[in-house]
Amino acid sequence: MTAKRTWIEVASTAVLATAISLLALLPALKKLGSAWGGGDMLSAYVNIENWGLFGFTTGNRFGYPLGMNQNLFPSIDITQNSFAALIGWITGNPFIGINLLLFLSFPLVAVLAYCSIRLTGLRGPLAVALAVAFTMIPFHFARGLGHISLATMYGAVTAVILAQMVGSGRMKNMLFPHTDTPTKIRITNYSILVALVITTAWSGVYYAAFGLLLMAAAWLWQLATTRADTLINLIPIIAVAVVAVTGFIPSLLALQADPPYASLGERLPYESVIFAGVLAIAILAAPISRLGGPFVTYNTEVNQAFGNAPQYENTTLSNYGTWITLAAIVFIAVALLTRYRARLGLLSMLLITTLLFFIPWGLNYVFAALVTPQIRAWNRLLPVLLLLIVLMAATIFANMKVRNIKITHTYPVLAIAIVILGITAVESAWPFSTPYRQGAQDGAQIIQVSRDYTTAIDQQLPQNCGILQLPHQVYPESGPTRDFNDYEHFWNSIIDSNKSWSYGAVKNTNAGSWLSALPQVPNSEDVDLLAQAGFCGIHLDTRAFSATAKQRIVANLTERYGPPTVTAATNQDSVPDWFFFTTDPQTRTQDPATWSPELVDYFFAPAITTERVDLANVSVAPRGSKGDLIWWWTITPEAVFTLHPLDPRIPLTEITGGVRIPSCQDQIEAQVTLTLGSGET
């Protein structure tokens, strides 16, 4: 009967979580086969297009002609990518997998949260309601329209479950059950542990890191309180670490085979401070209520209170709690003054550890300074923080139930559970229906524009050929330029697999160096060489330019190659902002192995980078370009440039350039000294 009741509660949790999540997701689910957003979400869709069995595949559909190799960026979003890629392979649609993953993450997280709550001793309607309420935190919904690997959240919950098992001593019974334990139960226990370890280790580097920190804290707690099973409790910690490192193997091999000539993602320890969590925001319920009266006042006051704060990742909507987590905090604070505060030791240890890494200038900065600054966004501990708060409230209520307090009887508990679910539905899920509806509508609209645009190009140029995408945007993490968001160039390449598109070559690598060297508008000599390499046209997205620059660039290309053969407007009822110019209608994609020496010289010319250790030591401003001119403004009297040979076939024999000094323009001459790294001047 107990097992049957458990399964009923698990099923109820999944059904309720699904139903409540539909209040937000239903408008988007009507467009399941379309994109639900751009920016980081568009990048996630492309990731799935390139995902293999255990890493990213390489090819030149993106990043033509030398291709895109996403393995160069260490990532272990393996569970998310594998599921979404499988769905994409079955359906032939690049969007369904990610969208379905996000939708299914709600019942999955709820069930896992229920299991975590059960470890506190609480069961029944309240356990179900608390699990569902946690699942609907703003982090889940808001991140779902951007960082999908973070939005799924199940890796955070499995990390907490493993920490609970380590700190409570349950790990020994799971790994080494009593001799008379049936084989079926043994296999079930081992399967659960393997699933927990793999999910924690392979659902994103942040959740893997958080899991290791939480389990280490739980291990120290167990060591300090009982000193029992010390070595056994190390097994899951070691297992998560080993599995996580295994997930990095494709990236490690790619970096060894094709090392970048400059950092792909430089991080400073101080970034762990500016991207740390904001506790004041995490405590409060998100100011998103659609109800009137005092809720309008609350929304206004909270938004105004934090409106002047620096607008980083840690001050966005995803960083808030809910009315349920706020009530849980108050409940815990009151209960700590009573006899119902028993059995909170482990959870308190985990909560304190989480807070010390969550807040600015905490252990996160020590970690960044002594271990690695690559994990910098410690605000992403929020799901762990809120889950621990829910678990502490559940533990206190379980303690009250043991003492048979009236509020823990069937009808009061049922009433509390209904109130929690009602508040969660109205205040946590329903407000997100608008952004999901709008995201899906905008995604469907621009996809249709892209489909019409690329179909027209394919009708004119049926062969597979390269298309140069302007403006040049480094991949990844270029950042927005005017109305041109990050990853916007993917809208066409993800739809049209009949062409090979230039955007996607990884920055600071051989594949992307030639793109970074191009001026704002390639000159005719550049375009002629690109035609020899298989480029048949230029796609221009004018959202990145001012009106004046747009007119100048379109006029330049029109003068050289005639009027654009295809145009499109990304926004309805607006002027065109996509322009396609045919530069060579006969060319086809070329294998780099067949290139002439002239093409090899062009695409593998030495790269130029400027010194950028930290803001205090920058000597050269970012490169500027107008038309086919490029320049660097020097900031200090000694400006440092680094030239990186990319291919041994192309030695560095000559440097050509010019120096212009506006402050000395009236003088006949000015002295300039060039000093090589060898010291030669």
XYZ file of C-alpha atoms in Angstrom:
681
model
C 0.000 0.000 0.000
C 2.877 2.357 0.800
C 4.482 1.802 -2.617
C 1.146 2.329 -4.343
C 0.593 5.570 -2.450
C 4.069 6.748 -3.417
C 3.426 6.121 -7.092
C 0.094 7.930 -6.843
C 1.826 10.946 -5.315
C 4.562 10.852 -7.961
C 1.977 10.718 -10.738
C -0.035 13.503 -9.113
C 3.077 15.657 -8.899
C 3.844 15.176 -12.582
C 0.252 15.821 -13.675
C -0.151 18.945 -11.547
C 3.203 20.356 -12.668
C 2.299 19.752 -16.293
C -1.133 21.323 -15.907
C 0.127 24.442 -14.136
C 3.046 24.898 -16.535
C 0.550 24.905 -19.403
C -0.803 28.206 -18.099
C 2.446 29.710 -19.370
C 3.531 27.321 -22.095
C 0.304 26.467 -23.908
C 0.457 29.428 -26.337
C 4.014 28.448 -27.251
C 3.229 24.726 -27.473
C 0.807 25.518 -30.277
C 3.957 26.392 -32.227
C 6.036 23.452 -30.992
C 7.825 23.116 -34.319
C 8.924 26.732 -34.397
C 11.552 28.742 -32.540
C 10.420 30.188 -29.225
C 13.104 32.833 -29.094
C 16.304 34.228 -30.544
C 19.637 35.049 -28.968
C 20.936 32.293 -26.713
C 17.938 30.115 -27.490
C 18.662 30.320 -31.219
C 22.217 29.240 -30.459
C 20.833 26.253 -28.538
C 18.799 25.190 -31.581
C 21.974 25.262 -33.678
C 23.811 23.240 -31.038
C 21.276 20.467 -31.506
C 21.749 20.535 -35.274
C 25.443 19.758 -34.728
C 25.191 17.320 -31.822
C 26.570 13.803 -32.287
C 26.575 10.829 -29.947
C 29.030 12.306 -27.459
C 30.059 15.709 -28.681
C 29.515 18.089 -31.559
C 29.983 17.090 -35.152
C 32.003 19.354 -37.417
C 31.131 20.550 -40.897
C 31.028 23.697 -42.992
C 27.305 24.339 -43.319
C 28.001 26.861 -40.543
C 31.292 28.748 -40.583
C 32.054 28.103 -44.244
C 34.618 27.384 -45.607
C 36.690 26.084 -42.677
C 33.707 25.068 -40.595
C 32.372 25.357 -37.068
C 33.801 23.211 -34.267
C 31.753 23.740 -31.105
C 33.856 21.193 -29.254
C 36.379 23.990 -28.765
C 34.114 25.318 -26.019
C 34.147 22.964 -23.011
C 30.547 22.009 -22.342
C 28.789 19.096 -20.675
C 25.131 19.802 -21.496
C 25.023 16.197 -22.623
C 21.625 15.108 -21.296
C 19.875 18.128 -22.793
C 21.658 17.927 -26.137
C 21.190 14.175 -26.501
C 17.449 14.248 -25.846
C 16.812 17.243 -28.091
C 19.014 15.849 -30.874
C 17.183 12.518 -30.757
C 13.823 14.255 -31.119
C 15.247 16.401 -33.906
C 16.542 13.329 -35.718
C 13.147 11.606 -35.437
C 11.094 14.617 -36.531
C 13.530 16.301 -38.904
C 12.760 19.597 -37.165
C 15.561 21.618 -35.490
C 13.243 23.276 -32.956
C 10.957 20.574 -31.539
C 13.655 18.870 -29.472
C 14.602 21.928 -27.404
C 10.995 23.072 -27.015
C 9.821 19.639 -25.911
C 12.766 19.343 -23.517
C 11.757 22.567 -21.799
C 8.123 21.487 -21.535
C 8.967 18.049 -20.112
C 11.431 19.548 -17.651
C 8.525 20.851 -15.565
C 7.039 17.463 -14.592
C 10.541 15.977 -14.367
C 11.816 18.663 -11.973
C 8.629 18.398 -9.939
C 8.994 14.632 -9.515
C 12.654 14.966 -8.555
C 11.802 17.747 -6.094
C 9.115 15.502 -4.608
C 11.724 12.763 -4.124
C 14.009 15.279 -2.438
C 11.175 16.378 -0.137
C 10.406 12.753 0.692
C 13.958 12.433 2.038
C 12.982 14.982 4.711
C 10.223 12.668 5.941
C 7.303 14.623 4.500
C 4.793 12.969 2.215
C 1.235 13.493 1.094
C -0.508 16.487 -0.514
C 1.815 19.060 1.028
C 4.911 17.309 -0.343
C 3.298 17.275 -3.774
C 2.286 20.938 -3.577
C 5.713 22.107 -2.399
C 7.422 20.171 -5.203
C 5.158 21.744 -7.803
C 5.585 25.214 -6.284
C 9.375 24.935 -6.415
C 9.225 23.847 -10.044
C 7.441 27.057 -11.033
C 10.115 29.488 -9.807
C 10.866 32.354 -12.245
C 14.303 30.851 -12.951
C 12.609 27.936 -14.727
C 10.366 30.042 -16.936
C 12.612 33.043 -17.583
C 15.727 31.010 -18.350
C 13.616 28.862 -20.664
C 13.653 31.660 -23.234
C 17.435 31.837 -23.203
C 19.833 29.478 -21.451
C 17.986 26.219 -21.974
C 20.604 24.052 -20.230
C 20.124 26.107 -17.060
C 16.352 26.318 -17.434
C 15.851 22.557 -17.275
C 16.969 22.651 -13.592
C 16.836 18.883 -13.050
C 20.621 18.788 -12.653
C 20.323 21.137 -9.669
C 17.725 18.920 -7.984
C 19.713 15.705 -8.479
C 22.744 17.497 -7.016
C 20.753 18.284 -3.869
C 19.415 14.716 -3.665
C 22.937 13.288 -3.812
C 24.044 15.716 -1.099
C 21.095 14.654 1.065
C 22.031 11.002 0.635
C 25.692 11.624 1.439
C 24.983 13.737 4.505
C 22.227 11.537 5.930
C 24.130 8.247 5.718
C 21.745 6.724 3.174
C 24.542 6.174 0.685
C 25.815 3.045 2.430
C 22.415 1.362 2.241
C 22.176 2.204 -1.443
C 25.642 0.969 -2.361
C 25.983 -1.885 0.117
C 22.515 -3.074 1.133
C 21.934 -5.835 3.669
C 22.811 -9.316 2.482
C 19.178 -10.440 2.383
C 18.121 -7.540 0.135
C 16.460 -8.916 -3.035
C 18.441 -8.616 -6.255
C 15.678 -6.569 -7.859
C 15.979 -3.897 -5.168
C 19.764 -3.886 -5.471
C 19.560 -3.323 -9.213
C 16.965 -0.589 -8.708
C 19.171 1.170 -6.155
C 22.225 1.000 -8.397
C 20.223 2.246 -11.380
C 18.922 5.205 -9.376
C 22.430 6.132 -8.253
C 23.827 5.880 -11.772
C 20.998 8.061 -13.086
C 21.563 10.649 -10.350
C 25.310 10.766 -10.977
C 25.017 11.027 -14.764
C 22.266 13.636 -14.585
C 24.238 15.788 -12.151
C 27.505 15.471 -14.064
C 26.145 15.836 -17.601
C 23.487 18.537 -17.303
C 25.776 21.540 -17.488
C 29.069 22.558 -15.958
C 27.371 24.789 -13.395
C 25.149 22.061 -12.002
C 28.060 19.624 -11.955
C 30.156 22.141 -10.011
C 27.293 22.909 -7.638
C 26.736 19.201 -7.070
C 30.366 18.638 -6.144
C 30.312 21.586 -3.725
C 27.099 20.416 -2.060
C 28.269 16.819 -1.738
C 31.597 17.983 -0.319
C 29.732 20.033 2.298
C 27.480 17.062 3.088
C 30.523 14.800 3.390
C 32.132 17.206 5.857
C 28.885 17.297 7.834
C 28.716 13.523 7.991
C 32.373 13.363 8.972
C 31.917 15.920 11.740
C 28.734 14.433 13.186
C 29.102 10.650 12.915
C 32.489 9.875 11.334
C 30.823 6.823 9.815
C 31.138 5.520 6.261
C 33.601 8.256 5.341
C 35.082 6.424 2.370
C 31.725 5.130 1.150
C 30.331 8.663 1.072
C 33.221 9.728 -1.132
C 32.115 7.333 -3.886
C 29.341 9.507 -5.394
C 31.548 12.598 -5.169
C 34.337 10.882 -7.056
C 31.833 9.400 -9.502
C 30.328 12.792 -10.400
C 33.805 14.285 -10.817
C 34.997 11.438 -13.050
C 31.846 11.408 -15.189
C 31.990 15.198 -15.579
C 35.623 15.080 -16.688
C 34.732 12.287 -19.124
C 32.134 14.584 -20.655
C 34.862 17.109 -21.417
C 36.883 14.629 -23.500
C 35.608 15.850 -26.924
C 36.503 19.417 -25.958
C 39.907 18.463 -24.613
C 40.715 16.546 -27.801
C 39.541 19.433 -29.991
C 41.602 21.965 -28.057
C 44.632 19.720 -28.316
C 44.215 19.164 -32.061
C 43.352 22.757 -32.976
C 44.378 25.106 -30.160
C 43.046 28.677 -30.446
C 45.661 31.368 -30.909
C 43.971 33.514 -28.228
C 41.585 32.970 -25.343
C 38.069 31.916 -26.341
C 36.466 33.224 -23.174
C 38.652 35.240 -20.862
C 37.271 35.553 -17.336
C 38.512 37.618 -14.409
C 38.051 36.660 -10.735
C 36.201 39.920 -10.143
C 33.436 38.739 -12.460
C 32.433 36.272 -9.745
C 31.482 39.344 -7.718
C 29.434 41.210 -10.309
C 27.693 37.984 -11.399
C 27.087 36.697 -7.873
C 23.577 36.314 -6.533
C 21.550 39.158 -5.057
C 20.062 37.857 -1.821
C 17.559 40.698 -1.513
C 16.084 39.748 -4.879
C 16.159 36.002 -4.205
C 14.130 36.433 -1.016
C 11.345 38.439 -2.636
C 8.511 37.171 -4.781
C 8.861 38.169 -8.416
C 7.008 41.432 -9.169
C 4.951 39.903 -11.952
C 1.495 39.573 -10.420
C -1.433 40.173 -12.745
C -3.801 40.735 -9.856
C -4.850 44.239 -8.957
C -4.916 46.198 -5.731
C -1.937 45.758 -3.416
C -0.190 43.504 -5.915
C 0.130 46.403 -8.351
C 1.708 48.472 -5.602
C 4.054 45.617 -4.751
C 5.142 45.227 -8.373
C 5.804 48.944 -8.686
C 7.714 49.283 -5.429
C 9.960 46.279 -6.061
C 10.708 47.288 -9.643
C 11.560 50.808 -8.539
C 13.702 49.556 -5.670
C 15.939 47.565 -7.989
C 15.500 49.686 -11.097
C 18.666 51.673 -10.464
C 20.790 48.617 -9.728
C 23.391 47.586 -12.334
C 21.573 45.552 -14.972
C 23.571 42.357 -14.999
C 22.431 38.772 -15.246
C 21.862 38.652 -11.482
C 19.221 41.401 -11.417
C 16.910 40.025 -14.095
C 13.506 38.482 -13.458
C 14.911 34.956 -13.246
C 16.635 35.784 -9.949
C 13.487 36.284 -7.876
C 11.751 33.835 -5.603
C 8.000 33.259 -5.303
C 5.298 33.954 -2.739
C 5.631 30.328 -1.639
C 9.381 30.495 -1.048
C 8.918 33.810 0.778
C 6.258 32.207 2.986
C 8.601 29.263 3.577
C 11.326 31.651 4.783
C 8.910 33.250 7.261
C 7.705 29.809 8.383
C 11.296 28.661 8.975
C 12.189 31.828 10.890
C 9.250 31.350 13.260
C 9.806 27.605 13.650
C 13.446 28.081 14.618
C 12.166 29.503 17.908
C 10.188 26.332 18.631
C 10.887 22.680 19.328
C 10.116 21.790 15.701
C 13.547 22.855 14.472
C 15.000 19.348 14.834
C 16.810 17.575 11.963
C 17.814 20.798 10.237
C 21.556 20.346 10.708
C 22.442 18.925 7.292
C 20.131 21.253 5.393
C 21.492 24.206 7.362
C 25.022 23.186 6.409
C 24.025 22.977 2.749
C 22.173 26.294 2.936
C 25.103 28.095 4.552
C 27.485 26.652 1.958
C 25.175 27.762 -0.834
C 24.858 31.264 0.590
C 28.626 31.629 0.972
C 29.059 30.887 -2.737
C 25.932 32.797 -3.765
C 26.608 36.251 -2.299
C 29.211 38.740 -3.644
C 32.706 38.602 -2.154
C 32.026 35.180 -0.682
C 33.683 31.835 -1.271
C 32.887 32.317 -4.953
C 35.653 34.906 -5.201
C 38.082 32.609 -3.391
C 37.133 29.832 -5.822
C 37.614 32.137 -8.817
C 40.977 33.370 -7.566
C 42.431 30.013 -6.508
C 40.712 27.416 -8.729
C 39.217 28.919 -11.894
C 37.331 32.111 -12.818
C 35.514 30.306 -15.642
C 32.612 29.535 -13.293
C 31.580 33.089 -12.561
C 27.766 33.344 -12.586
C 27.121 32.166 -9.042
C 23.632 33.651 -9.187
C 22.779 30.393 -10.945
C 22.817 28.724 -7.530
C 19.332 30.165 -7.060
C 17.425 26.900 -7.774
C 19.581 25.145 -5.175
C 19.009 27.947 -2.669
C 15.231 27.955 -3.109
C 15.018 24.160 -3.027
C 16.928 24.055 0.260
C 14.490 26.593 1.704
C 11.572 24.405 0.631
C 13.283 21.335 2.118
C 13.807 23.061 5.461
C 10.137 24.047 5.572
C 9.173 20.477 4.670
C 11.390 19.098 7.442
C 9.800 21.375 10.031
C 6.318 20.371 8.905
C 7.318 16.699 9.076
C 8.516 17.284 12.640
C 5.155 18.840 13.473
C 3.397 15.864 11.943
C 5.331 13.483 14.176
C 3.964 15.399 17.164
C 0.456 15.198 15.668
C -0.133 18.949 15.554
C -3.650 19.748 14.317
C -2.418 21.691 11.313
C -0.831 18.476 10.027
C -4.117 16.574 9.964
C -5.643 15.563 6.656
C -8.066 18.412 5.967
C -5.813 21.295 7.069
C -2.958 19.833 5.015
C -5.203 19.432 2.003
C -6.384 23.027 2.352
C -2.798 24.305 2.614
C -1.790 22.277 -0.445
C -4.680 23.677 -2.480
C -3.766 27.237 -1.486
C -0.122 26.647 -2.444
C -1.099 25.232 -5.827
C -3.566 28.050 -6.452
C -1.043 30.765 -5.621
C 1.577 29.004 -7.723
C -0.724 28.789 -10.726
C -1.868 32.413 -10.564
C 1.301 34.135 -9.362
C 4.139 31.973 -10.731
C 2.972 30.376 -13.991
C 0.207 32.531 -15.453
C 2.291 35.758 -15.710
C 4.725 34.041 -18.072
C 2.071 33.271 -20.686
C 2.671 36.631 -22.378
C 6.447 36.319 -22.935
C 6.062 32.740 -24.170
C 3.223 33.680 -26.504
C 5.191 36.641 -27.827
C 8.409 34.644 -28.144
C 6.704 31.898 -30.128
C 4.894 34.393 -32.367
C 8.068 36.342 -33.088
C 10.003 33.138 -33.707
C 7.397 31.773 -36.106
C 7.274 35.083 -37.957
C 11.018 35.415 -38.523
C 11.323 31.736 -39.437
C 8.722 32.211 -42.157
C 10.594 35.288 -43.376
C 13.821 33.286 -43.412
C 12.192 30.377 -45.220
C 10.824 32.660 -47.946
C 14.124 34.538 -48.186
C 16.339 31.460 -48.459
C 13.914 29.716 -50.815
C 14.182 32.669 -53.187
C 17.986 32.495 -52.988
C 17.949 28.750 -53.674
C 15.716 29.248 -56.696
C 18.218 31.687 -58.169
C 21.287 29.683 -57.109
C 20.285 26.016 -56.812
C 23.821 24.769 -56.206
C 25.463 24.539 -52.782
C 27.667 27.595 -52.498
C 29.017 29.812 -49.772
C 27.275 32.951 -48.544
C 29.213 35.658 -46.739
C 27.129 37.097 -43.903
C 27.597 40.761 -43.056
C 28.192 42.379 -40.681
C 30.868 40.123 -39.310
C 29.834 38.847 -35.894
C 32.264 36.791 -33.845
C 31.033 33.428 -32.635
C 30.161 32.910 -29.886
C 29.237 35.750 -27.534
C 29.544 38.735 -29.794
C 26.889 40.754 -28.014
C 24.161 42.880 -29.621
C 24.813 45.742 -32.032
C 21.910 48.174 -32.296
C 18.886 46.021 -33.242
C 21.100 43.118 -34.301
C 21.130 40.593 -31.468
C 23.727 37.944 -30.772
C 23.481 34.833 -33.006
C 21.014 36.558 -35.393
C 22.908 35.251 -38.421
C 21.741 31.741 -37.526
C 18.144 32.462 -38.573
C 18.981 31.743 -42.203
C 21.578 29.017 -41.833
C 19.428 26.889 -39.510
C 16.576 27.000 -42.040
C 18.562 26.575 -45.254
C 20.832 23.536 -45.369
C 21.223 23.901 -49.143
C 23.784 26.652 -48.699
C 26.949 27.047 -46.647
C 27.014 30.141 -44.450
C 30.043 32.007 -43.129
C 28.775 32.733 -39.612
C 29.701 30.167 -36.982
C 33.465 29.873 -37.365
C 34.812 29.959 -33.816
C 36.608 33.163 -32.866
C 40.369 33.149 -32.280
C 40.820 29.978 -34.335
C 42.142 29.285 -37.824
C 38.573 28.896 -39.075
C 37.465 32.340 -37.930
C 40.629 34.398 -38.324
C 39.997 35.445 -41.927
C 36.506 36.684 -41.019
C 37.873 38.815 -38.200
C 40.363 40.355 -40.642
C 37.680 41.494 -43.097
C 36.749 45.184 -43.201
C 33.191 46.375 -42.722
C 32.569 45.828 -46.443
C 34.991 43.535 -48.308
C 36.607 45.149 -51.321
C 36.382 43.677 -54.813
C 39.691 41.852 -54.445
C 38.424 40.110 -51.297
C 35.170 39.127 -52.980
C 37.006 37.718 -56.010
C 39.107 35.508 -53.748
C 36.004 34.418 -51.857
C 34.397 33.438 -55.158
C 37.364 31.168 -55.868
C 36.679 29.536 -52.486
C 33.045 28.900 -53.383
C 31.235 32.049 -52.220
C 28.393 33.029 -54.526
C 26.796 35.908 -52.648
C 26.633 38.324 -49.738
C 23.856 38.423 -47.152
C 23.606 41.829 -45.497
C 21.635 42.387 -42.276
C 21.259 46.145 -41.914
C 19.783 46.052 -38.394
C 23.363 46.384 -37.143
C 23.904 49.755 -38.842
C 22.688 53.304 -38.507
C 20.446 54.617 -41.279
C 23.356 56.508 -42.826
C 25.691 53.512 -42.751
C 22.952 51.288 -44.172
C 22.468 53.573 -47.173
C 26.203 53.809 -47.769
C 26.818 50.043 -47.587
C 23.807 49.090 -49.714
C 24.824 51.697 -52.302
C 28.396 50.374 -52.325
C 27.332 46.777 -52.911
C 24.675 47.801 -55.447
C 27.210 49.759 -57.455
C 29.530 46.753 -57.614
C 27.087 43.840 -57.996
C 23.807 45.354 -59.077
C 20.586 45.647 -57.067
C 19.976 43.007 -54.381
C 18.326 39.971 -55.944
C 16.414 39.070 -52.762
C 15.239 41.271 -49.904
C 13.205 40.661 -46.773
C 11.852 42.533 -43.761
C 12.347 40.772 -40.432
C 9.520 42.803 -38.890
C 6.094 42.921 -40.430
C 5.093 46.184 -42.092
C 8.654 47.510 -42.103
C 11.237 48.290 -44.741
C 13.597 45.470 -45.824
C 16.603 44.861 -43.619
C 17.890 41.674 -45.280
C 19.606 42.089 -48.648
C 21.174 39.401 -50.815
C 23.707 40.331 -53.487
C 24.791 37.735 -56.030
C 28.552 37.996 -56.531
C 29.264 34.869 -58.611
C 26.278 32.805 -59.832
C 28.397 29.895 -61.101
C 30.648 29.023 -58.180
C 30.172 26.048 -55.859
C 31.531 25.127 -52.463
C 35.171 24.091 -52.565
C 37.189 21.647 -50.492
C 40.009 23.596 -48.780
C 42.339 20.732 -49.717
C 41.987 21.810 -53.362
C 42.734 25.486 -52.771
C 45.359 27.321 -54.737
C 48.388 28.765 -52.890
C 46.781 32.188 -53.237
C 43.669 31.044 -51.357
C 45.750 29.340 -48.678
C 47.665 32.592 -48.205
C 44.408 34.520 -47.909
C 42.510 32.306 -45.481
C 45.504 31.428 -43.290
C 47.164 34.823 -43.131
C 48.603 35.538 -39.668
C 46.023 36.813 -37.201
C 46.382 40.041 -35.250
C 45.290 40.435 -31.643
C 45.789 43.275 -29.206
C 46.882 43.009 -25.596
C 43.913 42.631 -23.254
C 44.986 41.412 -19.853
C 42.619 43.641 -17.898
C 40.983 47.002 -18.399
C 43.813 48.843 -16.668
C 46.408 47.520 -19.123
C 44.581 47.828 -22.443
C 46.816 49.710 -24.869
C 44.708 49.502 -28.032
C 41.004 50.185 -28.554
C 38.863 47.623 -30.430
C 39.415 47.591 -34.162
C 37.399 50.082 -36.174
C 36.241 49.785 -39.763
C 34.329 51.836 -42.305
C 33.853 50.557 -45.808
C 37.023 48.699 -46.751
C 39.230 50.605 -44.276
C 40.331 49.212 -40.911
C 42.222 50.841 -38.043
C 43.109 50.646 -34.363
C 43.217 53.642 -32.028
C 46.105 53.409 -29.592
C 45.390 54.370 -25.991
C 48.865 54.455 -24.481
C 52.229 55.588 -25.899
C 53.244 51.927 -26.155
C 50.646 49.915 -28.063
C 50.979 46.129 -28.115
C 49.910 43.989 -31.074
C 50.434 40.245 -31.388
C 50.719 38.455 -34.726
C 49.830 34.770 -34.722
C 51.045 32.540 -37.587
C 48.229 30.101 -38.376
C 49.825 27.716 -40.842
C 53.462 26.627 -41.239
C 53.023 26.929 -45.007
C 52.659 30.689 -44.595
C 55.665 32.216 -42.808
C 55.511 35.761 -41.507
C 57.968 37.704 -43.663
C 56.581 41.226 -43.962
C 54.353 43.656 -42.070
C 52.680 46.517 -43.921
C 50.694 49.297 -42.296
C 50.498 52.970 -41.601
C 50.489 55.301 -38.627
C 48.397 58.450 -38.442
C 48.781 60.886 -35.529
C 46.001 63.510 -35.538
C 47.660 65.588 -32.815
C 50.760 65.894 -35.018
C 49.015 66.450 -38.346
C 50.470 69.964 -38.711
C 54.014 68.728 -38.155
C 56.213 67.605 -40.991
C 57.196 64.386 -39.255
C 56.689 62.437 -36.031
C 58.885 59.704 -34.625
C 57.391 56.232 -34.244
C 59.302 53.247 -32.889
C 58.318 49.649 -33.632
C 59.656 47.064 -31.200
C 59.400 43.345 -31.908
C 58.882 40.776 -29.194
C 62.515 39.766 -29.637
C 63.535 43.266 -28.589
C 64.602 44.360 -32.060
C 63.530 47.932 -32.918
